[in-house]
Each structure stands twice: as C-alpha cells, then as structure tokens.
XYZ file of C-alpha atoms in Angstrom:
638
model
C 106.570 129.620 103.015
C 106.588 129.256 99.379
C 103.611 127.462 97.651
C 105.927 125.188 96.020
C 105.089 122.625 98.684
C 101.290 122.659 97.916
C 101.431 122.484 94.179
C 103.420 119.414 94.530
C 101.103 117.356 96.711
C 98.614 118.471 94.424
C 101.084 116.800 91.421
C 100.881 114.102 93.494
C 97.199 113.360 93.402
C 97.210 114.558 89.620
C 99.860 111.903 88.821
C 98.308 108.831 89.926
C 98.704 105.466 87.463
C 96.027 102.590 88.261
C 98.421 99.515 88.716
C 101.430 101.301 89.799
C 103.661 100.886 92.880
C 103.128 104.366 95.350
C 107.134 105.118 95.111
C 106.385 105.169 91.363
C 104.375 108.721 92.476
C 108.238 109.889 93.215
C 109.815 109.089 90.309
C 109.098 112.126 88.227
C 110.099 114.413 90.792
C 113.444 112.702 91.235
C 114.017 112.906 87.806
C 113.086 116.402 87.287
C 116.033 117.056 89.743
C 117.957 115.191 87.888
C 117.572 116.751 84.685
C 117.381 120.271 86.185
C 119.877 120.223 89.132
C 122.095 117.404 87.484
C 124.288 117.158 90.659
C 127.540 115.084 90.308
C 127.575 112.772 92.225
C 123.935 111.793 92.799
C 124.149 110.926 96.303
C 120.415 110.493 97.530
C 121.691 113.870 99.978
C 121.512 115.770 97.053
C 118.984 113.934 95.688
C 116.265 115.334 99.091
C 118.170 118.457 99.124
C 116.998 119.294 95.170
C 113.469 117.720 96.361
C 113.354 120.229 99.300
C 114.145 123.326 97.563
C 112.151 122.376 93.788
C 109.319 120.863 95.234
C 109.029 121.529 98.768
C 108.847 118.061 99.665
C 111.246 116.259 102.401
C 110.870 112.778 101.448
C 113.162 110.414 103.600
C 116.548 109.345 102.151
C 115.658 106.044 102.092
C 112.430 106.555 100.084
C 115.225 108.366 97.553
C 117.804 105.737 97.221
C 115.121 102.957 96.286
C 113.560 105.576 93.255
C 117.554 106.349 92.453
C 117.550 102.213 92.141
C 114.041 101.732 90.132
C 115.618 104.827 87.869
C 119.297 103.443 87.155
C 117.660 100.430 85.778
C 116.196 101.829 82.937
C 117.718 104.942 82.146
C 121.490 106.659 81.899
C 122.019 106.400 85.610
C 125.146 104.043 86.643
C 126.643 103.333 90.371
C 130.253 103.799 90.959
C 131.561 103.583 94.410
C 128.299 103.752 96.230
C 127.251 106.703 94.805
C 125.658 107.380 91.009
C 126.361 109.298 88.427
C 124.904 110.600 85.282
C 126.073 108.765 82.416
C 123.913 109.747 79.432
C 120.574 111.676 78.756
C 118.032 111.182 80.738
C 114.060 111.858 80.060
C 112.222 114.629 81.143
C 109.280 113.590 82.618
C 107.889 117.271 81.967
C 106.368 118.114 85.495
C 105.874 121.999 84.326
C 102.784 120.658 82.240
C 101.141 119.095 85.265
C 102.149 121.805 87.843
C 100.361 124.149 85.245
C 97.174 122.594 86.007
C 98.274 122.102 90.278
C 99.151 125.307 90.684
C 95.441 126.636 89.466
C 93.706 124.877 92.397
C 96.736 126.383 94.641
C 95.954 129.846 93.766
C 92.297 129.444 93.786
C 92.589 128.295 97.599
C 95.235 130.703 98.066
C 93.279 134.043 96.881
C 89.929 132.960 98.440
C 91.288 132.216 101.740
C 93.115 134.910 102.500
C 89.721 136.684 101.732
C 87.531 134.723 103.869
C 90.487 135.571 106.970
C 89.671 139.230 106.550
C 86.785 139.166 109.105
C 88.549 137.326 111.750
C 91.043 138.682 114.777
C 94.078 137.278 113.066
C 93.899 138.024 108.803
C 96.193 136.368 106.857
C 98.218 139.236 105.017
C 100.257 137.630 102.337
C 100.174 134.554 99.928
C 102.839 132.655 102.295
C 101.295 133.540 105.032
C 98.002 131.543 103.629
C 100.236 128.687 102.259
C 101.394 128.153 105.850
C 98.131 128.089 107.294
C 97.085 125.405 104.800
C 100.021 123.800 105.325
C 99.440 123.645 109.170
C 95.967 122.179 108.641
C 97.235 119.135 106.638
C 100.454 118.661 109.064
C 97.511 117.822 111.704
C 97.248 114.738 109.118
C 100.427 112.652 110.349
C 101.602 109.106 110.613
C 103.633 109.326 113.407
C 102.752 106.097 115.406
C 104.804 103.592 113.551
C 108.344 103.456 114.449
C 109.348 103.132 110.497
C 108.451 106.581 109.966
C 111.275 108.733 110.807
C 108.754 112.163 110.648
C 105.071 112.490 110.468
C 104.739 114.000 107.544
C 106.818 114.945 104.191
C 105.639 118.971 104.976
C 108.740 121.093 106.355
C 108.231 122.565 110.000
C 106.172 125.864 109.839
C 106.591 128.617 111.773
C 102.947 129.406 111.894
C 99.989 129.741 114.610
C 99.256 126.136 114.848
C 95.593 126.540 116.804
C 94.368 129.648 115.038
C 95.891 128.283 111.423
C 94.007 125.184 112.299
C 90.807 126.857 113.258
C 90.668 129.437 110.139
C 91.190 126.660 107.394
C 88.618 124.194 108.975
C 86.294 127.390 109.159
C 87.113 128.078 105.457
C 86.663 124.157 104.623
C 82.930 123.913 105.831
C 81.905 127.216 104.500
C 83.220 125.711 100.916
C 81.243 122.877 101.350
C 78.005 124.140 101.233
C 78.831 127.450 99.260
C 81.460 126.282 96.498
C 81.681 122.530 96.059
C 84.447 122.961 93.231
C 86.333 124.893 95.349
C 86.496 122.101 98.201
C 87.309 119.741 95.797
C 90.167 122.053 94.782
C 91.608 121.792 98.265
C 91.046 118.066 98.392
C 93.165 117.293 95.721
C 96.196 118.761 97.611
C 94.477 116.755 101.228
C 94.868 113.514 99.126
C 98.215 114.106 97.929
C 99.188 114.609 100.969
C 98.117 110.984 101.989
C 99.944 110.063 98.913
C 103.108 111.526 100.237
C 102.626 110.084 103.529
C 103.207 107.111 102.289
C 106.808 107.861 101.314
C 107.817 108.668 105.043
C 107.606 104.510 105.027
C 109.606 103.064 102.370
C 109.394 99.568 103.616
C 105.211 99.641 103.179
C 106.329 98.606 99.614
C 106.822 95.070 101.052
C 103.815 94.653 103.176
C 100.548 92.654 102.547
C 98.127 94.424 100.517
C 95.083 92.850 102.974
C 94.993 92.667 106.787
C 94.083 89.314 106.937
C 94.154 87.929 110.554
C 94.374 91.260 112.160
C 91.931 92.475 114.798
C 91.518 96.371 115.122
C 90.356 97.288 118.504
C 87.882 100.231 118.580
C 88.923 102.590 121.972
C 85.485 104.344 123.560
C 85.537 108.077 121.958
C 86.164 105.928 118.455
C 82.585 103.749 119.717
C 81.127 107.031 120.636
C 81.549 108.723 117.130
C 80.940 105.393 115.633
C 77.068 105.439 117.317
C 76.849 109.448 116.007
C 77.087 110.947 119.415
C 79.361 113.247 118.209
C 77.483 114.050 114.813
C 77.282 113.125 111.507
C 80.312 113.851 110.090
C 82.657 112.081 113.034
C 80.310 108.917 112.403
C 80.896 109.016 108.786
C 84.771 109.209 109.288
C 84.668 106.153 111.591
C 82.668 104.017 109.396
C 84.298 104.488 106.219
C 87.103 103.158 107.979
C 85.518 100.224 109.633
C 84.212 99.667 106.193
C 87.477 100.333 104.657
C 89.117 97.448 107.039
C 86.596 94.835 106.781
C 86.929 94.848 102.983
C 90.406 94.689 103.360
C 90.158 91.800 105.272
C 90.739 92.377 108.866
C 87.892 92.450 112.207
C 86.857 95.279 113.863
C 86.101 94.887 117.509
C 85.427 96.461 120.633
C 87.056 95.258 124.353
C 84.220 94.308 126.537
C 85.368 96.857 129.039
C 85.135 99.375 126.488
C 81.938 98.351 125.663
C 80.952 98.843 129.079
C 82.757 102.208 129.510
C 80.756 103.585 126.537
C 77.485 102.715 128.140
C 78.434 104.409 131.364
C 79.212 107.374 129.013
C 76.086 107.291 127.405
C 74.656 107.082 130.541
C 76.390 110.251 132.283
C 75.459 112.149 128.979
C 71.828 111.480 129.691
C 72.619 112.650 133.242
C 73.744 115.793 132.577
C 71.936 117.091 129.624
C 70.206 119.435 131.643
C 73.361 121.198 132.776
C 74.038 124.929 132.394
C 77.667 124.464 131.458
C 78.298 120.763 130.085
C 81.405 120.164 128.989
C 80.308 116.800 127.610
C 80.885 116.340 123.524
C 77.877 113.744 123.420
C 75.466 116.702 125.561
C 76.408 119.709 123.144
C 75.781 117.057 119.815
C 72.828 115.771 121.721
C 71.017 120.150 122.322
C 72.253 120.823 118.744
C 70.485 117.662 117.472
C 67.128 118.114 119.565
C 68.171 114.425 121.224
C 66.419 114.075 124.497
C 67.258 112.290 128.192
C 65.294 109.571 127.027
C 66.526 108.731 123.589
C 70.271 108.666 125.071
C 69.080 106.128 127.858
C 67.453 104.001 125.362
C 70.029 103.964 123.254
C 72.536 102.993 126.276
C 69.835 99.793 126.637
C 70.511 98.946 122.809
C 74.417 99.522 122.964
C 75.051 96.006 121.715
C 72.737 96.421 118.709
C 74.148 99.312 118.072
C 77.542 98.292 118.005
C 76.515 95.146 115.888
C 74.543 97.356 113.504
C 78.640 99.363 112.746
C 79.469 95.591 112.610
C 82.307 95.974 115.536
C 82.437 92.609 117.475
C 82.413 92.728 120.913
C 85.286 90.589 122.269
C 85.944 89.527 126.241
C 88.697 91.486 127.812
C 91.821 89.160 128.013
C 91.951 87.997 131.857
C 95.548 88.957 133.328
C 98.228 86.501 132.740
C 101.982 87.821 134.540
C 104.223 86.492 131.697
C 102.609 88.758 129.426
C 101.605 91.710 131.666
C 102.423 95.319 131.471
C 103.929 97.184 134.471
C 100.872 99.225 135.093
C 102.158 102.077 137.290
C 104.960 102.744 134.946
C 102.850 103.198 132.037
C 100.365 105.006 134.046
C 103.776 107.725 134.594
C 104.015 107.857 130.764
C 100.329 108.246 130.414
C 100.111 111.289 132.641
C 102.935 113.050 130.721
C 100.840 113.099 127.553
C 97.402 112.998 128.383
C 95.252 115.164 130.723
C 92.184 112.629 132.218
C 89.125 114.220 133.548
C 87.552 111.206 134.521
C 90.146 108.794 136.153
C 87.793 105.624 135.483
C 88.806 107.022 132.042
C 92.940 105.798 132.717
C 92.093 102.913 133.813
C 90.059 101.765 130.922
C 92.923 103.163 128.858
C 95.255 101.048 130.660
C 93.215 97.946 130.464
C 93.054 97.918 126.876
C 97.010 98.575 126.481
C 97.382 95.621 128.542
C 94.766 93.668 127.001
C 97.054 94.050 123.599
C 99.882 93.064 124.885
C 97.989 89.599 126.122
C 97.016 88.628 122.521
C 100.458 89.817 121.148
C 101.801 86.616 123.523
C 104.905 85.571 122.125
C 105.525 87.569 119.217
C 107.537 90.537 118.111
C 105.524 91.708 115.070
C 107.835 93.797 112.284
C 104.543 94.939 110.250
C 101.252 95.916 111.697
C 99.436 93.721 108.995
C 101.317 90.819 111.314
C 100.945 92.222 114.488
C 97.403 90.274 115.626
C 96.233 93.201 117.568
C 96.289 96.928 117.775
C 94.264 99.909 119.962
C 92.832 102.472 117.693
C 92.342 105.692 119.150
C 91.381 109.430 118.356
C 93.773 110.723 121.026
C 97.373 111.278 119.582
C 98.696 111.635 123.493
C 97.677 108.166 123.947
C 98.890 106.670 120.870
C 102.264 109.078 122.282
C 102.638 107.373 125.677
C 101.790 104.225 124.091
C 104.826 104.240 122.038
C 107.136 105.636 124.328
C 106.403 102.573 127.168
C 106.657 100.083 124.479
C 110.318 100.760 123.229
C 110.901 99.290 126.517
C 109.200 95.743 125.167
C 110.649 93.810 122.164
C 106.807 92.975 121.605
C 105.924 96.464 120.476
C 109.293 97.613 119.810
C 108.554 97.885 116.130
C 105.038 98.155 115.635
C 103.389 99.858 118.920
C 99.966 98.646 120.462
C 98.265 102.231 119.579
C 97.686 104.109 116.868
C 95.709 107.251 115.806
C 92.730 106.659 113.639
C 93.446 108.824 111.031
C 97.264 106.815 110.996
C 95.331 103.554 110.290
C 93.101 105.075 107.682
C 96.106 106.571 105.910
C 97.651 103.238 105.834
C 95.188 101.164 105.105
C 93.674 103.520 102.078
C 96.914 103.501 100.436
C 96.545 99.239 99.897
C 93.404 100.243 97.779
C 92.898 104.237 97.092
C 89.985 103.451 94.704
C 88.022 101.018 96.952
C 87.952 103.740 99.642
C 87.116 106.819 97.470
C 85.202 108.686 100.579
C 87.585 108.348 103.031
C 89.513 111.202 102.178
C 87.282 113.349 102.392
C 85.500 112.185 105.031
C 88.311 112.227 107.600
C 88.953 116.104 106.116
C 85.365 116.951 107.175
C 85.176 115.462 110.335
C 88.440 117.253 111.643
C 87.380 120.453 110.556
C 84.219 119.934 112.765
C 86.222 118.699 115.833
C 88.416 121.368 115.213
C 85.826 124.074 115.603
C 84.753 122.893 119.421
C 85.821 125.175 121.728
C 88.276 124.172 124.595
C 87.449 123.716 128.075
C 89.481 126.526 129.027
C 87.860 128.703 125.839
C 84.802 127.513 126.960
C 85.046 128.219 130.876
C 86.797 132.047 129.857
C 83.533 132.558 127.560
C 81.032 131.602 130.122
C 82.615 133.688 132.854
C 82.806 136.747 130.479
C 79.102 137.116 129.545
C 78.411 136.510 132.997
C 80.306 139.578 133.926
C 78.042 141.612 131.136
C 75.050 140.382 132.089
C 75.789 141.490 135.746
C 77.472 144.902 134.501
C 73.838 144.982 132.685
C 75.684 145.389 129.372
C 73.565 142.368 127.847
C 70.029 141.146 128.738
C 69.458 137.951 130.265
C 67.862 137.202 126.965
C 70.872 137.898 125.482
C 72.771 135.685 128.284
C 70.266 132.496 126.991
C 71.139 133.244 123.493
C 74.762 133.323 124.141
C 75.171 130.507 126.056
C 72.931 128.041 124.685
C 72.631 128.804 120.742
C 75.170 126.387 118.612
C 75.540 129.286 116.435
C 76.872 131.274 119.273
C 79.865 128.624 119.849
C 80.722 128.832 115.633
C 80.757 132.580 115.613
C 82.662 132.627 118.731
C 85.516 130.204 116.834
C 85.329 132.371 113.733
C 86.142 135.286 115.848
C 88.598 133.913 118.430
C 90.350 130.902 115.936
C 90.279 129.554 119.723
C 92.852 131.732 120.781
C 91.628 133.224 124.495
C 93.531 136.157 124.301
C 91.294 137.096 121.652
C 88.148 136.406 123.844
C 87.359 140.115 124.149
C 84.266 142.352 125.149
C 84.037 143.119 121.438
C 84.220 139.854 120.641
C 81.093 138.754 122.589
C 78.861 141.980 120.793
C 80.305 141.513 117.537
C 79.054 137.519 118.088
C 76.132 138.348 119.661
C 74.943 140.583 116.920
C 75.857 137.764 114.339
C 73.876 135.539 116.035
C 70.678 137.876 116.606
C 71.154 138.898 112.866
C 71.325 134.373 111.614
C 67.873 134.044 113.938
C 66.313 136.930 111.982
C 67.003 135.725 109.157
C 65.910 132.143 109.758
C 63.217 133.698 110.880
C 61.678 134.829 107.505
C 59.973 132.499 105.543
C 61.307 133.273 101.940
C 65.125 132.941 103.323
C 63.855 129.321 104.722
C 62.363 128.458 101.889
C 65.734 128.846 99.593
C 67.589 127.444 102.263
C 65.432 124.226 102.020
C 65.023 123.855 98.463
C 68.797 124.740 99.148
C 69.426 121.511 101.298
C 67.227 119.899 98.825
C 69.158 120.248 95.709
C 72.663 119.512 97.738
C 71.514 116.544 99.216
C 70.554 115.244 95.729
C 73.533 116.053 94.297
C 75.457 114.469 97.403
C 73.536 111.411 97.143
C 74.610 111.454 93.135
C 77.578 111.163 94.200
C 77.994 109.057 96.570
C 76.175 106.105 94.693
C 78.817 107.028 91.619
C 82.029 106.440 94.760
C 79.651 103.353 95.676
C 79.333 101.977 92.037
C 83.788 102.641 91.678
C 84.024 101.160 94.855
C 82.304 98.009 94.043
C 83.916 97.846 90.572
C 87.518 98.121 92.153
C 86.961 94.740 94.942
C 85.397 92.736 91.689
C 88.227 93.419 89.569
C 90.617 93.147 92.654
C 89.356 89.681 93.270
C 89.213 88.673 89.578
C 92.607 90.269 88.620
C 93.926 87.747 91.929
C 91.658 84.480 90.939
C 93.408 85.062 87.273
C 96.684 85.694 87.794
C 96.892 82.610 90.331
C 95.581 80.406 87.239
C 98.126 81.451 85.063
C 100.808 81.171 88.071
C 99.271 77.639 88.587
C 98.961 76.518 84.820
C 102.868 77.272 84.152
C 103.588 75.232 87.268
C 102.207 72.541 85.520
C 103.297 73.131 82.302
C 107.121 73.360 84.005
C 106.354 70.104 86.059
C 104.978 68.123 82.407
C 108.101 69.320 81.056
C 110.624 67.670 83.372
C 108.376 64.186 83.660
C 107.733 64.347 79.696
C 111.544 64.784 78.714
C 112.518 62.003 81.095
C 110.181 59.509 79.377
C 110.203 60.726 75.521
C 113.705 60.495 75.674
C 113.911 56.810 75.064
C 111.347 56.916 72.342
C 111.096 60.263 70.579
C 114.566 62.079 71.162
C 113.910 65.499 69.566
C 110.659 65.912 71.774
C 112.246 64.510 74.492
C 115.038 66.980 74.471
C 112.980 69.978 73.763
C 111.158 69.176 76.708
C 114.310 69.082 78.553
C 115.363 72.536 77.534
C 112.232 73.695 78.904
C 112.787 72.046 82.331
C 116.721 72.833 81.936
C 115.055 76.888 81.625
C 112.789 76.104 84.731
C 116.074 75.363 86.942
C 117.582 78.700 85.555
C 114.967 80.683 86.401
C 114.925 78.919 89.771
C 118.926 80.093 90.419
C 117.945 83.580 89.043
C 115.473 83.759 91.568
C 117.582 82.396 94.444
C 120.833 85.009 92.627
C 118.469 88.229 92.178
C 115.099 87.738 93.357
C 112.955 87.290 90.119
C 110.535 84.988 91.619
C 107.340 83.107 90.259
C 104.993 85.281 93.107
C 106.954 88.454 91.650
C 105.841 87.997 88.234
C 102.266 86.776 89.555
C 101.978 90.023 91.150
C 102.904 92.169 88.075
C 100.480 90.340 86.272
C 97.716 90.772 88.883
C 98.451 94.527 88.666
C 98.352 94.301 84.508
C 95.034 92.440 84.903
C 93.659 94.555 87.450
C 94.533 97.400 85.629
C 93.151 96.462 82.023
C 90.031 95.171 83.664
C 89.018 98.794 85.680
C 89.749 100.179 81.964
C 87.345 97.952 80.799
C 84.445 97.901 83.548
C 85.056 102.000 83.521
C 83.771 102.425 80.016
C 81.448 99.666 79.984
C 79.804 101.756 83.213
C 80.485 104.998 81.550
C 82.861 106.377 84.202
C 85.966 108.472 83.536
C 89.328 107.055 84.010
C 91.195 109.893 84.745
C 88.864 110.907 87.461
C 88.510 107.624 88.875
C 92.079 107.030 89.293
C-alpha cells in the first residue's frame, strides 16, 4: 500500500481552521484534483476516483458533491446538465507545501517501525508493508454503528494481518511513549486525522446540533468497569474523557440499575477468584499487576454507588416492561449469538435488558439524528453494537439511528462538535486500545499455559521458572511481542526466548543504579505529563468560555436587529403622516426585511444562518485573542 493514504490524514490534522465547517478539511484536496486531474466532466465519480488514487482517501460521493457545491460558488466551476465543468482557472490551494511537512512524520513512523518489527516472529520487510500495518491499526478506529455511514472508515481495505498488524503497532505505540514522546506525537497527528476524516463518511453531521442537549448516554457494565479503573489506568482515562467530553456538551451520562447491579456481581466474582491459577478475568490480571487485594475489590463492590457518583454517571431505574414498546427477546437473542460469544449467560441477559430498556424510553419516536434520539447503549463490544443494528432495521424506532453504539463511535462523534474542548481524547482512546490490544486471548492464553506445563513436566524449565512464567505481567507483554497473538507462533522457542527476557527485566530491576534512573525517569515524565495536561486543561477551559460567549453575543446581535427590523415597520407606519422622508426610509428598511424574508423562504439565507456564521467569526476572533493573552500558540492549539 502506498503511503499516500497516511500523509493525507496527516494533511488533514495539519490543515485545520478554528471556525470552519469539517467538509471545509476536503476542500483543498478536491481542488487539487481539480487543478491536477482536470477531468471533463466533473462528475463527483471522478471527483473520489482522483481522491482515491492522489490521496488515498475514499471519501463518500456524497461528501464530494456537497464540496463540488461549496467550490462552484466561488470559483470557475459551473453546472450544466447535472454534471460540472471547468469553466475558468481555478486556485491552487498548494497541498505539496503541507504534504512536505506530513510526509516527514510519515517517514519517521515508517523507518522506525519497521525497525522495532525486526525482533518479532513476523518483521515487516518493506515501507508498504509498514504503511499497511499502520493503516490496519487506525481501521480498528471506525464509525460503523450509524446507518448514515455507508463504510467505517475513509482507509481502503488492506490486505494485511489484521491481529498481528494490530498487535505490532500498539507494541510500537507504548514503547514510543515512554522512550520518544515526539515520535508518538508524530503518529498522533495521522490518529487525529483520521478522526477528521471520519467525519466525512457522514455528510449529513453538517446539519446536526452542535450539543446533545436532552440526550441520555447509557454506560453498558465493561464501560462501568473501566470507568472505576478495574481495567487500569489508561482504559479509565479513555472512559472519562468521554464522560467528561459529553457532559460539557450537554448531554447525561447514566448507568441502568441492572447494570449497576451486574457490575457489583462482577466486582464481586473478581474478588472471588483472585486467587486462581489461571483467571481469565480482565479485573483479576489488572487487580495482581496492580498489587490490589481480595479485600480492596470487596470494599470497593460496598462503595459501587459512590464510585459511580464520583465518574458522575447517574444511576437510573431500569424501565419496567411495557408490550407496546417491547422487543421480541428470543429473536434478538438469535442475532446476539451470531456476533457475540457470552461466557457468562447472566451476561446476555443483562445485554438484552438494556436493549430493551432503550427501546422503552425511545416510546413513540423514530429519531433521524442521535443528538434526537433520547437514549442510546454505549458499549466497548463492536459484536453487540453489530447485532444491535442488525435487529433494529426490523423497527422504524431504530431504523435510522440504532440503540448501540461503540464507545470509541460516540467519542469520534461527539469530539468532532468541539475538537479543542476535548484535546485528550485523542490520544487517550489511542493509548487505551493499544493496551487492550496487547491482552492475550483466551485461546492464546489457554495454548500458553498448557505449553509450559508440558516443559516443566519434560523438566525443560524449573518450577521456578513455571511461577515466573505464569504469573509475571512481564511474561504476558513479552509473550505478545513475540507471538503478535498469533498461536501458531506460540512455539518452544518462543517460551525460552520470553523466559530469558523476562529473567534478564528482573535482573535488571534488580540493581539499584538501573532503579534509580528509572525513577528519577518516571519522575521527570510525570512532570512533564502533568505540564501538559494542565496546558490541554487551561485550552480546554478557554474553548467552553469563548464557546459560550461567542453564543450569548451573537444571539444579542440576532436579537438587537430583530428589533431594529420590528422599529422599522411600526416607525414608518406612524412617521408617515408627519415626517414623510423618515417615514419612508423607514419603510425601505422594513420593505428590505420582507425581502430578506422571501430570500430565505426562495434559498435558505436565514436570520439563524447568519447568527451562526457570526458565532463562528466571534468564536474564532475571541480564541485568537484569549490564546495570546495566555501565551499559547495558535497553530498548535488548533
């Protein structure tokens, strides 16, 4: 695969305008096909074609024909017969400057990934092959739930090794992190353009509320479970910059009682069975890597509803059952089973409760955009979200907008409304995937266990050796690094090679000077992290008070030329009969007020049209203005 499709999500991040609309992202790149290609006619066919094979991208038709639209109206670009043509010059909006400085961070990646792959069972050999592997790892980053999007994501289908692909770049991600901070922020630029360029799958999300206002986003239990940190760190932080992310937007977070319940009997079963040999509990691994103990994971199944309070998810009654609004049960439960694999059948039935449940408070409606839809699950588990969509094209009330969707779905949607009052999330939800993604299966898991008891028998390892194997954390990361999760590659050599990595990481922890660097190590990045996240916090905050004053202002000057228009018509009325010249003038100004009233019933230029571009003007001259006054960089902050 060429790296053409990298550098431009890249261009996409680079090219962000405060203040302007997300299809505005596009326009460049349709131009530059334009002026390159200059295809006669310009049919939006050859419009994606030119966008597939120069950038890489394949952005929906639809998404094309409105930028054609925005483009013909102020440039040499004229419709005939449904279809445009070229009809003078037209601008080049010089891309080849910008892709310059995109294509750097590509072949940074690029180079020092297919490095890092060199000690693994599958190295990457060439510069595609290492494009494709990145490009796998983002196409795990989709928006498929909503029935508007046509794919799940504007990257063409690979031809890769989705698991090990997946498993090599989130390796390569977390090693970045704490060795080369610039170089992970190289490969989040491309990770947010690719958000960006979600976004075009969905035309239409041009048109929907900026706020969810009214809508209630229902938390499912392994979303409560991160939430809590029973997962670790990095899973909590990805669930709480959303809930933060969707209360400032306007909207509640909440929790089904049942669910509530169902993560206290989890909780509860952890605490169980953290004594196990083999657990294949998420919450038991976190809980021996973290040092948590039976008792801390019992009291904190006591304090679930302070807990819950504390992430400031609401805790709502489960709807009772009402037959003019209830699902058929068994059917879905067919659906379910098709996409999901349930160890724990308590665990379906919770599932099915809460579809149900969202169908009760959807009563009576047939919602067109999720900010309007009242209620919606929010899961982890794509399956679900899957089977959820699939039994509600049966229902007019979901038809449209479904009653699941992924987590990562809602945060893509709901951090393109405000990119700059959500700076984290990004990067967030890119940490806390590569994390997941480094757990090894069940199967993986189960294969690994049997094999070192084989050696231990065979007497080729020590029972030490056993203990150290199957109870060290570090033994489960070297086993991904080596394996990428693929259980073919789960090999006798495998095991030695791991085991020696592991023996070689306790040595070395072992000596004091190495644990003193790696301290003052910690130290220093932990500092540095905490820099930064108060500078996100400060931008964050500066972005909602300018939001909310750019709104207030604009509605005053909406609300001032209402009254103006309104003087104008009652004025002219009664100078008339005294003052004629006023009078009349005042007239004219109503007579204008009608016109524009026609013009907006004729082409749509209405009063809240014009309010908005003015909110965006404000908005955008006051972030200018609060930037420097704070000292912050506009370029980086947009």
């Amino acid at each position: 695969m060429s790296s053409e499709t990298l550098t431009s999500l890249a261009m996409l991040k680079v090219s962000i305008d405060m203040g302007s609309d997300y299809l505005d992202y596009l326009r460049p790149f349709v131009l530059q096909v334009l002026v390159d290609q200059k295809p006669d006619p310009v049919t939006t066919t050859s419009v994606y074609e030119g966008l597939l094979k120069q950038f890489g991208l394949e952005i929906p038709e639809r998404a094309v024909q409105i930028v054609l639209r925005r483009i013909s109206r102020r440039y040499a670009l004229q419709r005939e017969s449904g279809v445009y043509r070229i009809a003078g010059p037209l601008p080049d909006p010089g891309i080849a400057a910008r892709k310059v400085e995109a294509e750097r961070h590509i072949r940074a990646v690029v180079r020092d990934i297919i490095s890092y792959s060199q000690a693994t069972t599958k190295p990457l050999t060439s510069d595609d092959a290492a494009v494709t592997a990145i490009c796998t790892f983002l196409g795990e980053f989709d928006v498929q739930c909503l029935r508007a999007f046509l794919r799940g994501t504007v990257i063409p289908a690979l031809n890769g090794d989705e698991e090990t692909d997946v498993v090599l770049v989130s390796h390569y991600l977390l090693e970045l992190l704490e060795e080369n901070p610039e170089r992970f922020d190289s490969f989040m630029v491309i990770a947010q353009g690719n958000m960006l360029a979600n976004a075009l799958l969905c035309p239409d999300l041009q048109n929907a509320p900026k706020t969810y206002r009214g809508m209630e986003f229902y938390l499912d239990t392994p979303l409560l479970v991160r939430g809590l940190g029973l997962e670790g760190e990095p899973r909590r932080a990805a669930v709480m910059a959303l809930i933060t992310l969707l209360h400032n937007l306007g909207a509640t977070v909440a929790a089904f009682h049942h669910s509530r319940d169902e993560l206290r009997s989890v909780v509860m079963g952890a605490a169980t069975h953290i004594d196990e040999r083999n657990p294949r509990s998420a919450i038991v691994a976190e809980a021996r890597r973290a040092g948590t103990t039976k008792s801390d994971l019992l009291l904190l199944a006591d304090q679930i509803d302070d807990r819950l309070d504390g992430a400031n998810v609401v805790v709502r009654d489960t709807p009772a059952y009402t037959a003019k609004f209830q699902i058929d049960e068994t059917a879905f439960e067919d659906v379910l089973e098709d996409e999901v694999s349930y160890f724990n059948p308590r665990a379906k039935e919770y599932d099915i409760n809460s579809v149900r449940s969202i169908y009760v408070l959807r009563a009576n409606t047939s919602p067109y955009l999720l900010e309007k839809s009242k209620a919606v699950l929010v899961t982890s588990n794509a399956g679900f979200a899957r089977a959820a969509y699939r039994y509600g094209e049966r229902y007019r009330e979901s038809y449209n907008i479904p009653s699941v969707i992924t987590d990562f779905a809602l945060a893509n949607l709901a951090w393109l409304k405000a990119p700059m009052g959500a700076l984290t999330l990004p990067r967030t939800e890119i940490i806390a995937f590569a994390y997941a993604a480094l757990r090894p299966s069940r199967e993986l898991l189960a294969k690994y266990v049997a094999e070192i008891d084989r050696l231990e028998r065979q007497g080729k390892i020590t029972p030490r050796d056993h203990q150290l194997l199957r109870s060290s954390p570090i033994a489960q990361e070297e086993l991904m690094f080596f394996t990428l999760g693929d259980e073919d590659a789960l090999t006798e050599e495998a095991i030695t090679e791991t085991l020696a990595r592991v023996s070689n990481e306790i040595k070395r922890e072992e000596h004091q000077k190495l644990t003193a660097e790696q301290t003052a190590h910690r130290h220093t990045r932990a500092q540095l992290e905490a820099k930064q996240a108060e500078t996100r916090r400060i931008e964050e905050r500066m972005y909602w008070r300018c939001e909310r004053r750019a709104l207030i202002c604009s509605w005053v000057v909406a609300v001032l030329v209402a009254v103006v228009l309104v003087g104008a018509i009652t004025g002219g009325v009664v100078l008339q009969s005294c003052c004629r010249i006023p009078g009349w003038a005042l007239t004219v100004c109503a007579s204008l007020a009608l016109l524009w009233a026609i013009a907006d019933a004729l082409f749509g230029v209405s009063v809240m049209e014009v309010r908005g571009r003015l909110e965006k003007l404000i908005l955008t001259r006051l972030i200018r203005h609060e930037a420097s006054t704070l000292g912050l960089e506009i370029g980086r902050v947009s």
